[in-house]
XYZ file of C-alpha atoms in Angstrom:
278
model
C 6.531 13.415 9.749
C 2.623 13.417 8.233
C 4.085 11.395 5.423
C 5.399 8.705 7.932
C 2.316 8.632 10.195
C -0.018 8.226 7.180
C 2.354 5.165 5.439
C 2.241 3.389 8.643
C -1.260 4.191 9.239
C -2.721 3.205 5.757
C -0.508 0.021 5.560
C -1.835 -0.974 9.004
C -5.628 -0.447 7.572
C -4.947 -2.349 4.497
C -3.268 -5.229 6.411
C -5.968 -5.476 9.350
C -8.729 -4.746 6.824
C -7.538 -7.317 3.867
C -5.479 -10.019 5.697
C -2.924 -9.137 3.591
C 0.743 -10.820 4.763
C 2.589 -8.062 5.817
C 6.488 -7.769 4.214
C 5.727 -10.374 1.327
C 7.242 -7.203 -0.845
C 10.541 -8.004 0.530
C 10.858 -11.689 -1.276
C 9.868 -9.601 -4.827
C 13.250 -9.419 -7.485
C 11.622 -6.836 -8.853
C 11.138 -4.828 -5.339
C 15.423 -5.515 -5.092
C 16.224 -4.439 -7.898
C 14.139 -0.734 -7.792
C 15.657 -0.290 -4.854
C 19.041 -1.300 -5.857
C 18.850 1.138 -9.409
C 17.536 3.498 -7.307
C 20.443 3.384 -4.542
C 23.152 3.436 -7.417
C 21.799 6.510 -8.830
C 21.495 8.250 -5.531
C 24.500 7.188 -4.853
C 26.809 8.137 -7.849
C 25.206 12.042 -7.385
C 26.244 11.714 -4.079
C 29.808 11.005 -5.374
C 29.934 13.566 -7.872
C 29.564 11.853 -11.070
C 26.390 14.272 -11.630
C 24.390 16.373 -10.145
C 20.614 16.075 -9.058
C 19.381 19.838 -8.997
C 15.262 19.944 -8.944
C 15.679 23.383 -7.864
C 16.451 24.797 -12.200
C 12.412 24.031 -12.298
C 11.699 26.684 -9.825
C 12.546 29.427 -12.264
C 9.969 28.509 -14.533
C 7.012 28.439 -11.518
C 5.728 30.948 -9.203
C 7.515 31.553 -5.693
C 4.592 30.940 -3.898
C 3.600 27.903 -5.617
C 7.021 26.469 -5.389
C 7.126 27.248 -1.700
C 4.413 24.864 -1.961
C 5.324 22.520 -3.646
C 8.556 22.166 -1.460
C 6.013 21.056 1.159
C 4.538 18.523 -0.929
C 8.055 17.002 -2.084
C 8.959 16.545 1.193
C 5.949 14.591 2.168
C 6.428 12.551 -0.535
C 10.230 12.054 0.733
C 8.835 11.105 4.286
C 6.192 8.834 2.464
C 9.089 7.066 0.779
C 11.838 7.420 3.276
C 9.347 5.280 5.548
C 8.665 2.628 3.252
C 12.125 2.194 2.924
C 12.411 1.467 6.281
C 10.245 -0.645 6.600
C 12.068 -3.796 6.577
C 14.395 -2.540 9.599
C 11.531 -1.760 11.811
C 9.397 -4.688 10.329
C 9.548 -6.544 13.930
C 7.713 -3.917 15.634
C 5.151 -2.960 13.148
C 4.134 -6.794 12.871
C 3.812 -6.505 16.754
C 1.578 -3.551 16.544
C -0.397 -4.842 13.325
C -1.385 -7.823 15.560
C -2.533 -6.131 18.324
C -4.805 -3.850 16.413
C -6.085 -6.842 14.306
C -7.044 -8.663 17.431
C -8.873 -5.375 18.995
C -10.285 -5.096 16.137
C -11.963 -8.823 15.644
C -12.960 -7.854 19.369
C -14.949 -5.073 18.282
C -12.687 -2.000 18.697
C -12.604 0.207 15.996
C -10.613 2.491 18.129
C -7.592 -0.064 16.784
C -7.360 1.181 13.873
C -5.662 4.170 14.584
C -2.918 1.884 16.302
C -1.126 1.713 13.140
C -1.489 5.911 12.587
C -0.379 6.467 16.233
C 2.899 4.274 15.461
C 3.525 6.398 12.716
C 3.443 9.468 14.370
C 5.861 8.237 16.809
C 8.286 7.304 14.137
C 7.437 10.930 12.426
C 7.799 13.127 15.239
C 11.357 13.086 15.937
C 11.731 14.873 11.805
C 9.792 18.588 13.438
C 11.965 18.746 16.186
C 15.072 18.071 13.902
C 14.275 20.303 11.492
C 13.819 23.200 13.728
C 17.744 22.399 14.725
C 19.077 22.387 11.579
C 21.097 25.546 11.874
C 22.997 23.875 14.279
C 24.223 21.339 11.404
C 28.038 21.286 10.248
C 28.683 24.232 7.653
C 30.231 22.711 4.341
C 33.617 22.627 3.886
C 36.323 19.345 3.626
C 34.658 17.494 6.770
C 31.501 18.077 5.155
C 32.583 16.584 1.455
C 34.369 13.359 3.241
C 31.204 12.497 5.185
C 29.375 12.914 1.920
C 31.625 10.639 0.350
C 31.370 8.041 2.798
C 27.893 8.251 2.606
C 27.672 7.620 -0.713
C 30.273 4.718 -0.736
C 27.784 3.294 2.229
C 24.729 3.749 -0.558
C 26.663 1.950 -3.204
C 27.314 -0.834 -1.047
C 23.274 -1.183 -0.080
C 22.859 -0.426 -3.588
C 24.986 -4.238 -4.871
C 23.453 -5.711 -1.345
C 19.668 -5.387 -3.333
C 21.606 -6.505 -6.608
C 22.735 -9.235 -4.610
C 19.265 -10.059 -3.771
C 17.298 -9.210 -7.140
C 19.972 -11.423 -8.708
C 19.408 -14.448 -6.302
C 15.331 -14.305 -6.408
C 15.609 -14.197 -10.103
C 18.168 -17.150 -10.673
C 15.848 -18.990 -7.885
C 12.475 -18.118 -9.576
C 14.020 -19.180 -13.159
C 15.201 -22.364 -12.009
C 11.986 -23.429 -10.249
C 13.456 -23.854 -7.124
C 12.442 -24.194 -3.665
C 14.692 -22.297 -0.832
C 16.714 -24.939 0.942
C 14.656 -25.847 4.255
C 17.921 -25.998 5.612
C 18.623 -23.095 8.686
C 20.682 -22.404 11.782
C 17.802 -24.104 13.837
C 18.578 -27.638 12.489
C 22.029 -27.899 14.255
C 20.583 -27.617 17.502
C 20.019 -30.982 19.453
C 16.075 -30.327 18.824
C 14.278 -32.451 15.579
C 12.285 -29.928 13.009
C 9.916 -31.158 10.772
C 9.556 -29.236 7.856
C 5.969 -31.039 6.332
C 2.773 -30.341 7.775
C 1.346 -33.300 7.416
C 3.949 -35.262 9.184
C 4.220 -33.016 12.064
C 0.484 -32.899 12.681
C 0.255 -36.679 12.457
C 3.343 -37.164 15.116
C 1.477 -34.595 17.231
C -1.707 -36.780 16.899
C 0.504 -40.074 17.791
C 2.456 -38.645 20.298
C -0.286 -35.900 22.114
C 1.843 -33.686 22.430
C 1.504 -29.794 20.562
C 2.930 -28.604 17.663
C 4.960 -25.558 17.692
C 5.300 -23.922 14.266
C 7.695 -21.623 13.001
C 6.481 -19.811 10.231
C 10.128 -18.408 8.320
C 11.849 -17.845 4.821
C 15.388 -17.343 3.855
C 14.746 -14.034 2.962
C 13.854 -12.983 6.303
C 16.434 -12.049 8.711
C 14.574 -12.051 11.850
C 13.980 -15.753 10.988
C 17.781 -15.999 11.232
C 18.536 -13.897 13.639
C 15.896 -16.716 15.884
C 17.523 -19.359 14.382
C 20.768 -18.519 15.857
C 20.074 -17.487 19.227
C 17.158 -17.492 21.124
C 16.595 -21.426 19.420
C 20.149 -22.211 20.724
C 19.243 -21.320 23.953
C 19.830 -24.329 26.260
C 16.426 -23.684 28.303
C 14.417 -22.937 25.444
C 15.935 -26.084 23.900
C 14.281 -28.073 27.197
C 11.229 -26.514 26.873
C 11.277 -27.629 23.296
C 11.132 -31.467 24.109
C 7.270 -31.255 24.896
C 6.470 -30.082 21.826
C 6.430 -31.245 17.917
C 8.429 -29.060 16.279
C 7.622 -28.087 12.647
C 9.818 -24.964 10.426
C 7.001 -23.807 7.523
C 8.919 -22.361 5.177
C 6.634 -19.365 3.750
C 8.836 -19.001 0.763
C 6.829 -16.987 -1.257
C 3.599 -16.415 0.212
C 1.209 -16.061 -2.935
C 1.638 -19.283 -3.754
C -1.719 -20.783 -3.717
C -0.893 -23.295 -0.712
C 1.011 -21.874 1.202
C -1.903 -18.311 1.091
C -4.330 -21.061 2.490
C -1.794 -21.921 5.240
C -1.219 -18.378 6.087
C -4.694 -17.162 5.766
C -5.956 -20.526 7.981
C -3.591 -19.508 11.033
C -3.606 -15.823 10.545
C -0.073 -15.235 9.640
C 0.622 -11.072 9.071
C 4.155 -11.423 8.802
C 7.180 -13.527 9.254
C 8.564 -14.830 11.427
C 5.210 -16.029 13.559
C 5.030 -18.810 15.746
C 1.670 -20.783 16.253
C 1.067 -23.521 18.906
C -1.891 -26.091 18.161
C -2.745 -28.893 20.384
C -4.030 -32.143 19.061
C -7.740 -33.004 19.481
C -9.092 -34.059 22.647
């Protein structure tokens, strides 16, 4: 649970304190395909194939010590347990990030610990399950199905991050740019997707420009994309505005840093409104 609170906490600092775009790991082959070697390997033990046994060390070290350093393995298990998770709860840590970055450009250094107090939220339901642990099924044949269903479900994750690797890498050999295409565009609404053009139609026209800062490889984008800009009145509200998609592809790229950095973006997806001069 100290693991958690501190990977939360430190990653908020470094994001707040940096600028750093929050989540850009996810769009990394090389991020995929750790995961996705690490995920087969964890799950093959899990099936049987071998065994992972760290405990044969212990003979060879001090009881105490290894009491110890049981501790310490299992912070660094909560450390990477949360990092791992990072993607599901990405949503809310963005939310959070953004709050503390704008207390903090307001002069509150208390919101800094904003990020630390999420973590401990997410790391304080582990204490209270550990203490119940005795209450866990005893092992047995229900025990050695769920383990192999578990470890079926790993496998799975583990080609879903293949998947992935495989994709960014054929993408990133090619040269290629993402298609700009998304569930969005098949609503009765007109995107831009050039930020030049939409700023000039927003100068012609007066009216705003709502940007929606997205990339195929985030699935909040397209969860968005197929409801909430779908929805009929949000649709109608839409017609007063320009409407411009950014894709945020891979955001190192020199440009499309600048862009981020120039509106602030932590994380995607992000929406921005700007209103033409005067």
């Amino acid at each position: 649970g100290i693991a958690i609170a501190l990977v939360y906490g430190l990653l908020g600092l470094v994001v707040v304190l940096t600028g750093a775009t929050f989540g850009v790991v996810n769009s990394s082959p090389w991020f995929n395909l750790t995961i996705a070697v690490l995920f087969i390997v964890l799950g093959v033990a899990i099936l049987g194939f071998f065994n992972l046994d760290f405990s044969r060390f212990s003979a060879k070290i001090d009881p105490k010590k290894w009491a110890r350093g049981a501790y310490a393995l299992a912070f660094v298990m909560g450390g990477v347990s949360a990092l791992l998770a990072g993607a599901c709860v990405a949503p809310i840590v963005i939310a959070v990030l953004v709050l503390s970055a704008e207390r903090f450009s307001d002069g509150s250094f208390v919101a800094l610990l904003y990020p630390f107090v999420l973590g401990v939220g997410m790391g304080l339901p582990w204490p209270f399950a550990g203490t119940g642990i005795s209450w866990l099924p005893k092992p047995g044949g229900g025990m050695k199905a769920v383990k192999y269903i578990f470890g079926i479900f790993i496998i799975a994750l583990a080609v879903y991050y293949g998947f992935t690797s495989y994709r960014l890498f054929t993408e990133e050999g090619a040269g290629k740019q993402k298609s700009n295409a998304s569930a969005a565009d098949t609503s009765s609404v007109t995107w831009h997707h050039t930020l030049v053009k939409a700023l000039q139609k927003s100068r012609d026209t007066g009216k705003p420009v709502f940007i929606d800062f997205w990339a195929s490889w985030c699935k909040n984008c397209h969860l968005m994309d197929r409801t909430t800009f779908q929805d009929p009145k949000v649709i109608e509200q839409f017609q007063d505005y320009v409407l411009l998609k950014y894709q945020a592809e891979n955001p190192q790229a020199p440009e499309t840093k600048e862009v981020l950095e120039y509106f602030e973006v932590m994380g995607l997806p992000t929406y921005v409104v700007v209103h033409p001069p005067g």
